[in-house]
Structure formats: C-alpha cells, structure tokens
Short mmCIF file of N, CA and C in Angstrom, two decimals:
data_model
loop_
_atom_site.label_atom_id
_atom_site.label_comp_id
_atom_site.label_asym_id
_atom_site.label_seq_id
_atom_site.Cartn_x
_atom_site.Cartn_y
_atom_site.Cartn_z
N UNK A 803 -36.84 42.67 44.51
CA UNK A 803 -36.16 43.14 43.31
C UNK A 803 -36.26 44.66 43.20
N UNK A 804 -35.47 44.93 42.85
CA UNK A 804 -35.31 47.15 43.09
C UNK A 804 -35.10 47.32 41.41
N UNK A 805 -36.29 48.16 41.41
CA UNK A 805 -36.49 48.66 39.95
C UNK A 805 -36.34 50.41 40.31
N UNK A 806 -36.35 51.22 39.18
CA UNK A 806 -35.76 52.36 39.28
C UNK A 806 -37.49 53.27 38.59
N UNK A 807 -38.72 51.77 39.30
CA UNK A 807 -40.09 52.37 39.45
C UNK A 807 -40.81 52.76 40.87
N UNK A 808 -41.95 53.28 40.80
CA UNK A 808 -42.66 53.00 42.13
C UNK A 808 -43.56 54.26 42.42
N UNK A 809 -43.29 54.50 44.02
CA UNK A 809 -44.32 55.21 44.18
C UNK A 809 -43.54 56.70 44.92
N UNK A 810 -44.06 57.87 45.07
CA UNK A 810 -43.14 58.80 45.79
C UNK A 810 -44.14 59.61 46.32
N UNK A 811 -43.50 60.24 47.44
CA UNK A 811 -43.88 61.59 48.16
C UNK A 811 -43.26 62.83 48.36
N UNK A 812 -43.26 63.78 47.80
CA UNK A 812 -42.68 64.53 47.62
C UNK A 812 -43.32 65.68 49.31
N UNK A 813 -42.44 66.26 49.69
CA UNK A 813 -42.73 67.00 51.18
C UNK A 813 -42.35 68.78 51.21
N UNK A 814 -43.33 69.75 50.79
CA UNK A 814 -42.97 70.72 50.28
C UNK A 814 -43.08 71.69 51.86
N UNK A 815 -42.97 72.97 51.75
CA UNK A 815 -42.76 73.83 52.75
C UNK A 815 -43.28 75.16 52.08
N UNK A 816 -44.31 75.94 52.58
CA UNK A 816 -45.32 76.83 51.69
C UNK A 816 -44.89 78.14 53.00
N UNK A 817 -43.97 79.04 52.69
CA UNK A 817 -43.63 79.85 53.27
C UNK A 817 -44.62 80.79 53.91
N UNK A 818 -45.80 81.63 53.16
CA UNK A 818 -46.82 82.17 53.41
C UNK A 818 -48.18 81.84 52.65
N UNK A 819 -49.57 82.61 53.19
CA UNK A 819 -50.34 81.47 53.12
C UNK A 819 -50.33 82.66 51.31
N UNK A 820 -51.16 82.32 50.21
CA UNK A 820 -50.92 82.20 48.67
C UNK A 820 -52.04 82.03 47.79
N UNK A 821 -52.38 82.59 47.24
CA UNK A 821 -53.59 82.23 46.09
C UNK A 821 -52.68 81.55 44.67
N UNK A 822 -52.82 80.59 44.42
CA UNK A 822 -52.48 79.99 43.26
C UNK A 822 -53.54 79.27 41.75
N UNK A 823 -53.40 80.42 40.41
CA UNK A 823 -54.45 79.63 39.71
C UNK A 823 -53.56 78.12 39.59
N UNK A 824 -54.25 76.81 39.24
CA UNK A 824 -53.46 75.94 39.56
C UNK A 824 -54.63 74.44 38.39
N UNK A 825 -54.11 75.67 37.59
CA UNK A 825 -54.52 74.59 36.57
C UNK A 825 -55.90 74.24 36.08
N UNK A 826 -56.52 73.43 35.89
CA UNK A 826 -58.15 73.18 35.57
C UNK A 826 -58.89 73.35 37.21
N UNK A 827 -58.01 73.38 38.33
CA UNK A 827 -58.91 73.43 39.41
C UNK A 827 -59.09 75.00 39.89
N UNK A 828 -58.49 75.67 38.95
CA UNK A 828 -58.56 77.22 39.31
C UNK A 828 -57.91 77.59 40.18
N UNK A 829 -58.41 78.89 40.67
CA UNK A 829 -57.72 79.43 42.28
C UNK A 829 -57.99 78.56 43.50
N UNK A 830 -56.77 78.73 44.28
CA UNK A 830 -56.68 77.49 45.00
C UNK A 830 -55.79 78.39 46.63
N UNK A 831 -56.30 78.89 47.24
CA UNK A 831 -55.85 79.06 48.43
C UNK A 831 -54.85 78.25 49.38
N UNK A 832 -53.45 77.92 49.46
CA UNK A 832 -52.36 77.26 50.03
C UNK A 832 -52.10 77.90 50.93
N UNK A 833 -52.27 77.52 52.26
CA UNK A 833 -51.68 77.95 53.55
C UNK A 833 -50.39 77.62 53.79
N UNK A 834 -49.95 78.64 54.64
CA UNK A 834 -48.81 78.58 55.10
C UNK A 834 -48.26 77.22 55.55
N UNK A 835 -47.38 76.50 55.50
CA UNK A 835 -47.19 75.03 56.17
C UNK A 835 -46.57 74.22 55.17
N UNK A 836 -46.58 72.74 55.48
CA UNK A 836 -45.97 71.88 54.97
C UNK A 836 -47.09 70.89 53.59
N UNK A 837 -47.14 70.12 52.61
CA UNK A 837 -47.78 69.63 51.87
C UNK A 837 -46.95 68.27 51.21
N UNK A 838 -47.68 66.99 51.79
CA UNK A 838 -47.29 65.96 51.19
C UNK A 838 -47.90 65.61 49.70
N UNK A 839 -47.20 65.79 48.51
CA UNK A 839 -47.87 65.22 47.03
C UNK A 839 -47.42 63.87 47.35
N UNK A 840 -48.58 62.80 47.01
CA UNK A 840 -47.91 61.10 46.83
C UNK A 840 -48.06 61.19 45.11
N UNK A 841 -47.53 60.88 44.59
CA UNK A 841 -47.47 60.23 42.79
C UNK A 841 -46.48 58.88 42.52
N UNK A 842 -47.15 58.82 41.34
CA UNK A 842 -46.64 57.14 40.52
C UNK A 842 -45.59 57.90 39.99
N UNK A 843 -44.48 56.81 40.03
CA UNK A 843 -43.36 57.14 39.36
C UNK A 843 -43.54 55.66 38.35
N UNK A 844 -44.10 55.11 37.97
CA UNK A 844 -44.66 53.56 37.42
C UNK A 844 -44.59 53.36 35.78
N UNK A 845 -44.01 54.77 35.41
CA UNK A 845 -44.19 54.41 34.06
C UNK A 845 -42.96 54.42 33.67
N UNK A 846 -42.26 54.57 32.19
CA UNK A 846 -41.35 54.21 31.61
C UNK A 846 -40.50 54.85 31.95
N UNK A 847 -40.67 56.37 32.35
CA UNK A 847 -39.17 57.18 32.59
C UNK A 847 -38.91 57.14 34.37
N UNK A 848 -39.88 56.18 35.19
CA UNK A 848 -39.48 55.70 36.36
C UNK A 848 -39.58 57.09 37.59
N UNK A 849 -38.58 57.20 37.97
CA UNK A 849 -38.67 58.14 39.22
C UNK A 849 -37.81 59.31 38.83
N UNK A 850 -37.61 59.26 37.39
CA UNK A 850 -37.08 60.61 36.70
C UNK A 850 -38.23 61.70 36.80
N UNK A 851 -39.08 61.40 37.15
CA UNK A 851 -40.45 62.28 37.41
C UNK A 851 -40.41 63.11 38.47
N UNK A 852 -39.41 62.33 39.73
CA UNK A 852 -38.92 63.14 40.61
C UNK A 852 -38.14 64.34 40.33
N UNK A 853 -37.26 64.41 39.54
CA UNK A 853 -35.84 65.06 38.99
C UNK A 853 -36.93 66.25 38.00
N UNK A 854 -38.07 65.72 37.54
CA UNK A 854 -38.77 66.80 36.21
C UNK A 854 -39.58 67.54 37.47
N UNK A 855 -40.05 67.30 38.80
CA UNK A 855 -40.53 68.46 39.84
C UNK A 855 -39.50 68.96 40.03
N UNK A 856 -38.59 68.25 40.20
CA UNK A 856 -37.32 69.53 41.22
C UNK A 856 -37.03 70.64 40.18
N UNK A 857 -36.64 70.38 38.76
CA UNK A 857 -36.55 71.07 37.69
C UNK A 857 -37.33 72.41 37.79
N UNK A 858 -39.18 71.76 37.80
CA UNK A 858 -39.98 73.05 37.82
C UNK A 858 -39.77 74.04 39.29
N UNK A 859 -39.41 72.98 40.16
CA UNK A 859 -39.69 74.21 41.48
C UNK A 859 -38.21 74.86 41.38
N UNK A 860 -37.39 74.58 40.82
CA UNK A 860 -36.19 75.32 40.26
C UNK A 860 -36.16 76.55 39.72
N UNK A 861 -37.39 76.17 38.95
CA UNK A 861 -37.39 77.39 37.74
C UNK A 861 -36.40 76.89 36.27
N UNK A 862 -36.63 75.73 36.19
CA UNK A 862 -35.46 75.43 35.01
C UNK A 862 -36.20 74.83 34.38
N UNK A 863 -37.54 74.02 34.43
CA UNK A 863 -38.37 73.69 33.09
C UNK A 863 -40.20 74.29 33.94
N UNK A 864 -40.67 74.63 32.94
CA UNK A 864 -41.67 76.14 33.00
C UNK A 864 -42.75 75.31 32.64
N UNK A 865 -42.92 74.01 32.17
CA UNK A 865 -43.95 73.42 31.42
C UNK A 865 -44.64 73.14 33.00
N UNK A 866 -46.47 73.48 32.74
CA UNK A 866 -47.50 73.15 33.47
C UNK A 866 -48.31 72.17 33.27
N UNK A 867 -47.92 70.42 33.50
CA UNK A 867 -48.87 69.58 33.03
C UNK A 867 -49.56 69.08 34.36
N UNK A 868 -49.21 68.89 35.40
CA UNK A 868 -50.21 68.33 36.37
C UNK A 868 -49.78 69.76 37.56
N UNK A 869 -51.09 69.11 38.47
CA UNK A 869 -51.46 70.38 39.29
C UNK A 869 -50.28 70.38 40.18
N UNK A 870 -48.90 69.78 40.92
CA UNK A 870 -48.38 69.99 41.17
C UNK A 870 -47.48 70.99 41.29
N UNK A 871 -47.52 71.31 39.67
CA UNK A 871 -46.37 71.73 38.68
C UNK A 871 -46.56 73.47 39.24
N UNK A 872 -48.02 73.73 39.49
CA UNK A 872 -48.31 74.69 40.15
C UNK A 872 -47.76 75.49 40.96
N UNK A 873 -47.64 74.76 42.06
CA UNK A 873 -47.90 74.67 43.43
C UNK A 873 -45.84 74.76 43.66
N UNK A 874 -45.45 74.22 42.81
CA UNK A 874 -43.91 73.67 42.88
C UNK A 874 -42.84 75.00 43.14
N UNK A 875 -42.93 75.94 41.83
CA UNK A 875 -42.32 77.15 42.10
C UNK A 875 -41.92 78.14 43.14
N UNK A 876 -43.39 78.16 44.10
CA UNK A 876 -43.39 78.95 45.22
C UNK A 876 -43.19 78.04 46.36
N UNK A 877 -42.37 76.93 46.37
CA UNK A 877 -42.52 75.96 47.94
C UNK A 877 -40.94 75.92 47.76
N UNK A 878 -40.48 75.00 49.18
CA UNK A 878 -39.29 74.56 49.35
C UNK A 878 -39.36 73.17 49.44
N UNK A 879 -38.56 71.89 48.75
CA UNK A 879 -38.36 71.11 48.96
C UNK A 879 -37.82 70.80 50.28
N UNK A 880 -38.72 69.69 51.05
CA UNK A 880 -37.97 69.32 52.49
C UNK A 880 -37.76 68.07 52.52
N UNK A 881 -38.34 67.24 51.58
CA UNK A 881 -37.99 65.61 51.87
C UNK A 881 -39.00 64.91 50.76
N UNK A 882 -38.12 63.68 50.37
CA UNK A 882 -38.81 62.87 49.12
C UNK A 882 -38.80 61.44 49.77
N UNK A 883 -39.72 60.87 50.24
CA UNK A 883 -39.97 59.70 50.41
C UNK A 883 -40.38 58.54 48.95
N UNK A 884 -39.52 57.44 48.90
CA UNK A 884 -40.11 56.37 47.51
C UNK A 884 -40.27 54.98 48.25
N UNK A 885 -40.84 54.04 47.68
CA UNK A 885 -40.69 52.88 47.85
C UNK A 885 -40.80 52.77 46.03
N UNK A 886 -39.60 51.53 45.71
CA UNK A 886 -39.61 50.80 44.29
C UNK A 886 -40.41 49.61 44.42
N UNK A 887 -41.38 49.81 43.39
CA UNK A 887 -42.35 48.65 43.87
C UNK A 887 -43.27 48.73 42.46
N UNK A 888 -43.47 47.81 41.87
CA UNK A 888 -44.73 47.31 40.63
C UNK A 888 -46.07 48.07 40.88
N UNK A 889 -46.35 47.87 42.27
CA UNK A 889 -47.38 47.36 42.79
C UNK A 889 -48.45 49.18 42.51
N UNK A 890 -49.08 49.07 42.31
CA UNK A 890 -49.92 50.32 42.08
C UNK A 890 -50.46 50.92 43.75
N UNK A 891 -49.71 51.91 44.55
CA UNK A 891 -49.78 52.10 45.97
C UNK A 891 -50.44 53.39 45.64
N UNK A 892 -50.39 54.22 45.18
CA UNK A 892 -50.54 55.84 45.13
C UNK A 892 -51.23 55.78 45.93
N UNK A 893 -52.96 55.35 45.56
CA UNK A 893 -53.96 55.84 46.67
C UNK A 893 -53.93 55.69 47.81
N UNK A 894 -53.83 54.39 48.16
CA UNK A 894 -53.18 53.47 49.40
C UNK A 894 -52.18 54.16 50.74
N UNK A 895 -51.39 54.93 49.81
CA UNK A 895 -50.57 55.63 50.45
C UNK A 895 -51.24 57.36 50.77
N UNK A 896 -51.49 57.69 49.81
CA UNK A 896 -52.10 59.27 49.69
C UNK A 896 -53.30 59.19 50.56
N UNK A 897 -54.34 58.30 50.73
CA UNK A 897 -55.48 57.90 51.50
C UNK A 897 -55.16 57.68 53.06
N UNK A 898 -53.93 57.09 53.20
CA UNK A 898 -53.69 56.63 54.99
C UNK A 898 -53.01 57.86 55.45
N UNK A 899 -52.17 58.90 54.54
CA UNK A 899 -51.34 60.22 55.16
C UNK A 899 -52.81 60.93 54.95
N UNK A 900 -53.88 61.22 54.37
CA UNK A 900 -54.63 61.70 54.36
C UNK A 900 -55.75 61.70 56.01
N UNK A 901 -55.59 60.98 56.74
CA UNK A 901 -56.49 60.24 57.99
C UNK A 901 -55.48 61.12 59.05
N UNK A 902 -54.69 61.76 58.46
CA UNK A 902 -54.28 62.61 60.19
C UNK A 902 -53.75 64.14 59.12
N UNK A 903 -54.47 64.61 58.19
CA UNK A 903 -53.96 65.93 57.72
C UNK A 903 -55.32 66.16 56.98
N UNK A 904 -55.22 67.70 56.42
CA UNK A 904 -56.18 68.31 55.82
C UNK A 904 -55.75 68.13 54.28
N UNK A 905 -56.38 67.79 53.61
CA UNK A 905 -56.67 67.58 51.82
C UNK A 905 -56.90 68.75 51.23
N UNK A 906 -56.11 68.91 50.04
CA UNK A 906 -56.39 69.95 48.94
C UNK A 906 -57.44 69.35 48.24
N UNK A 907 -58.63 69.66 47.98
CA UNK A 907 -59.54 68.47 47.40
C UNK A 907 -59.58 68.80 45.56
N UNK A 908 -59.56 67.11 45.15
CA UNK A 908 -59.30 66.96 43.80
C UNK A 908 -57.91 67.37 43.02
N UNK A 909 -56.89 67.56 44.27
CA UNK A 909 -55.33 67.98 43.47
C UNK A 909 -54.88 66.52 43.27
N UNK A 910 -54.35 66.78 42.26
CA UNK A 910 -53.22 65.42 41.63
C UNK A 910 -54.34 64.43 41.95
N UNK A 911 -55.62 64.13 41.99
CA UNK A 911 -56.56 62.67 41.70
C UNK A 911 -57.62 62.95 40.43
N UNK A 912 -57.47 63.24 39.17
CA UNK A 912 -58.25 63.51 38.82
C UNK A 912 -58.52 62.17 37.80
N UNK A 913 -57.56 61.41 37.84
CA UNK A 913 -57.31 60.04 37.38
C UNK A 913 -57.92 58.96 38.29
N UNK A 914 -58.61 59.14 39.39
CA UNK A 914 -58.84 57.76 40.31
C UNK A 914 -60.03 58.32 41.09
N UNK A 915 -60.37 58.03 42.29
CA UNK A 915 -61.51 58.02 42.73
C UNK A 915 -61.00 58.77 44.37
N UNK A 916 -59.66 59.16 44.57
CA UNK A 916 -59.87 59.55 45.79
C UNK A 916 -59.84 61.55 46.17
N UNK A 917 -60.12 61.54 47.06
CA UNK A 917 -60.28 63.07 47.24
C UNK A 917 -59.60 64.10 46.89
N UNK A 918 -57.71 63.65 47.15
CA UNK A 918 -56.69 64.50 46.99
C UNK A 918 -55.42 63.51 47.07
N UNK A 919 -54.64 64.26 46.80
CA UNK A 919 -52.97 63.68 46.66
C UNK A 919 -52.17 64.18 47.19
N UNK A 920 -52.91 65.37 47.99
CA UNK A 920 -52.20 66.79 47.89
C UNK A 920 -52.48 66.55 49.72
N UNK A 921 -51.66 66.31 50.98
CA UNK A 921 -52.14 66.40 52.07
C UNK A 921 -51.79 68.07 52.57
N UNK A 922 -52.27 68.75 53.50
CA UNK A 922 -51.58 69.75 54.21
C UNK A 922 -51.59 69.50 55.95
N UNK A 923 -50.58 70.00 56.54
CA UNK A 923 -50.19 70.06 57.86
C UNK A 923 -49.12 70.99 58.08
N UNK A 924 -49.57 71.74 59.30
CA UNK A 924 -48.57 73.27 59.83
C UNK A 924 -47.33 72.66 60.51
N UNK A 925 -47.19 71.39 60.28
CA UNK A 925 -45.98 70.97 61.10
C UNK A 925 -44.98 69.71 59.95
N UNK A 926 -44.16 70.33 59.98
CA UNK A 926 -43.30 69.10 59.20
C UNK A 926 -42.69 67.54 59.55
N UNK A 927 -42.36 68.06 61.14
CA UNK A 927 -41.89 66.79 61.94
C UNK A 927 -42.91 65.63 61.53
N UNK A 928 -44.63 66.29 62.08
CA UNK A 928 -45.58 65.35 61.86
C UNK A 928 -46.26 64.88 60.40
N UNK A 929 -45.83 66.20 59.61
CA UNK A 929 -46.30 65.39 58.79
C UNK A 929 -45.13 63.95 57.53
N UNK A 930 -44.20 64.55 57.98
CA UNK A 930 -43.30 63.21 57.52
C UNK A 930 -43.04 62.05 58.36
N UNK A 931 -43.54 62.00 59.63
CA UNK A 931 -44.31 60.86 60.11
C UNK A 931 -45.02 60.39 59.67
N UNK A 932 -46.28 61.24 59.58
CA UNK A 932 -47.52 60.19 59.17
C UNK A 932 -46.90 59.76 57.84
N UNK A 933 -46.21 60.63 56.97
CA UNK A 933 -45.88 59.91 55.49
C UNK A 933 -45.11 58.58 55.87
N UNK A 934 -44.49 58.56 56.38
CA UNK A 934 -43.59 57.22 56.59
C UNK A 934 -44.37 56.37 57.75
N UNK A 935 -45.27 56.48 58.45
CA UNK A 935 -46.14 55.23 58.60
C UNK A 935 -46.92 54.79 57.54
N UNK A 936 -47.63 56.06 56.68
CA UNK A 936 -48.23 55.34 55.30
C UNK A 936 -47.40 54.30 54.70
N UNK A 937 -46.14 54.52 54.42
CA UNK A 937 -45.56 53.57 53.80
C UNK A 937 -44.79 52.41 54.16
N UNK A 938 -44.67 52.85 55.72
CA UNK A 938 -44.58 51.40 56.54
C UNK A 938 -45.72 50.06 56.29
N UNK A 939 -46.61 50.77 56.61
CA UNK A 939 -48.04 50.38 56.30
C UNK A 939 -48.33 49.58 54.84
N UNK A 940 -47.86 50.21 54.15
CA UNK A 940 -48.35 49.80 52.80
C UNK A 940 -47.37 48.97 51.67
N UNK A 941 -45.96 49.95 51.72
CA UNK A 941 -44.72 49.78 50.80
C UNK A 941 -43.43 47.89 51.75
N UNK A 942 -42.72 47.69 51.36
CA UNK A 942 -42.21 46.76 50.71
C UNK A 942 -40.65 47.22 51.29
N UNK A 943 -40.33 48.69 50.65
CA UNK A 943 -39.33 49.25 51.23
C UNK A 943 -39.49 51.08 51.09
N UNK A 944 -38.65 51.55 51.74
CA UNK A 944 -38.59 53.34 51.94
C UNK A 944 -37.25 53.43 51.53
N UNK A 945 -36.99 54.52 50.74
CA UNK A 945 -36.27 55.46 51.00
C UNK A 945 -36.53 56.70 51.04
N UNK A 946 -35.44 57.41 52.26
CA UNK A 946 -36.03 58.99 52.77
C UNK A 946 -35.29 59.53 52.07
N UNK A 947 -35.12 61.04 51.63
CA UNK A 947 -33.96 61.80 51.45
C UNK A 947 -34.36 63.27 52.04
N UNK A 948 -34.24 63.54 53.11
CA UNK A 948 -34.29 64.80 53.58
C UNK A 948 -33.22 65.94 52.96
N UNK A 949 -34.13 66.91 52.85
CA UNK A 949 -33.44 68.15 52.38
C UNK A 949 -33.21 69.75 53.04
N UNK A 950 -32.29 70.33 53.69
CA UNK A 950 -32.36 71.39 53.99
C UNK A 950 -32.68 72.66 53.69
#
C-alpha cells in the first residue's frame, strides 16, 4: 500500500571543506564531499518535509529547527532517496549507510540512540550506493530522484 509517508535520504554535495555553528551541537567542521541525511517523513505532513529542506537550502524559508537545516544552505542537492513505508526504518537505514562512511557524530539523532544521521564520503557514486543497498536491505520499496 503507498502512503505519501516513510522514510528519506536526502544526498548533499559540500563544495569546500566549512565551519558551520549548527545548532545545539555548535561548531561543526564539514568537509569537502558528499553527505547522506536519513529522516522520518512519518508524521502527518508526510514527505512534505522533503519540499520544507529544499525550501531552506533554497534560501526561501530561513527557519532553523533541526541540525540539518544548518548544513542545507551551503550544499547542493544531488539525490533524494524514499521508501513509503509505516514501518519506523530511520535508524536501520542511517546505521547500515553508516558501516562504509564517516559520521557527523550526534547530527539529526538526538531523538534515538544512534551515533549520527548525518553520513560523510568524498565520493558520490559510492556513497549513493551504499544508500541504496541500505534500503535494499531494509525498505519494501525505493524511489531515487537524482538531481543535477
């Protein structure tokens, strides 16, 4: 059944490497490279949560509520991976792309028990691999949407 909930990965592109204050975790050093965020899209306004990042890394809504929101302005969108699914995956997913990349530690988990949400890797090819074996692995169904 395809609900318009679930789980997402958002796949950013960090032009040079960046000091960012970034919310309650402070200054936060971002290297140059690529960064998988996994988040719940699970609640009532669904995967419109997707559409409220693209907004901020736009520059068209300015509000700072999770550490993403940070990080969003200065990157390039390269690809949004979802699966629609009930099923509570975040960690599941953020934990298995985590086993072949380096972790922002404590970004976007400050709600659960795992290290980060936030993966990094200097390569994009690989790291939207490993994202889409995570969710081979885990999800039900994918959709990709690559972006230029």
């Amino acid at each position: 059944m395809q609900t318009n909930k679930g789980i997402y990965t958002i796949i950013l592109y960090v032009e040079q490497n960046t000091t960012i204050h970034t919310g309650g975790l402070g200054k936060i050093e971002y290297v140059r490279g690529c960064y998988a965020y996994t988040g719940s899209a699970r609640s009532k306004s669904g995967f419109s949560r997707i559409r409220r990042h693209i907004n901020v890394l736009k520059g068209i809504n300015k509000t700072r509520h999770w550490h993403i929101d940070y990080l969003l302005p200065g990157a390039t969108l390269k690809a949004i991976v979802t699966t629609n699914t009930e099923k509570d995956l975040e960690c599941q997913i953020s934990n298995q792309i985590k086993t072949t990349t380096t972790s922002i530690k404590n970004f976007g988990s400050t709600d659960c028990t795992c290290t980060s949400h936030l993966q990094h890797h200097s390569n994009f090819h690989r790291l939207l691999k490993y994202t889409l074996d995570a969710y081979i692995i885990h999800a039900d169904n994918i959709d990709l949407y690559l972006l230029k």
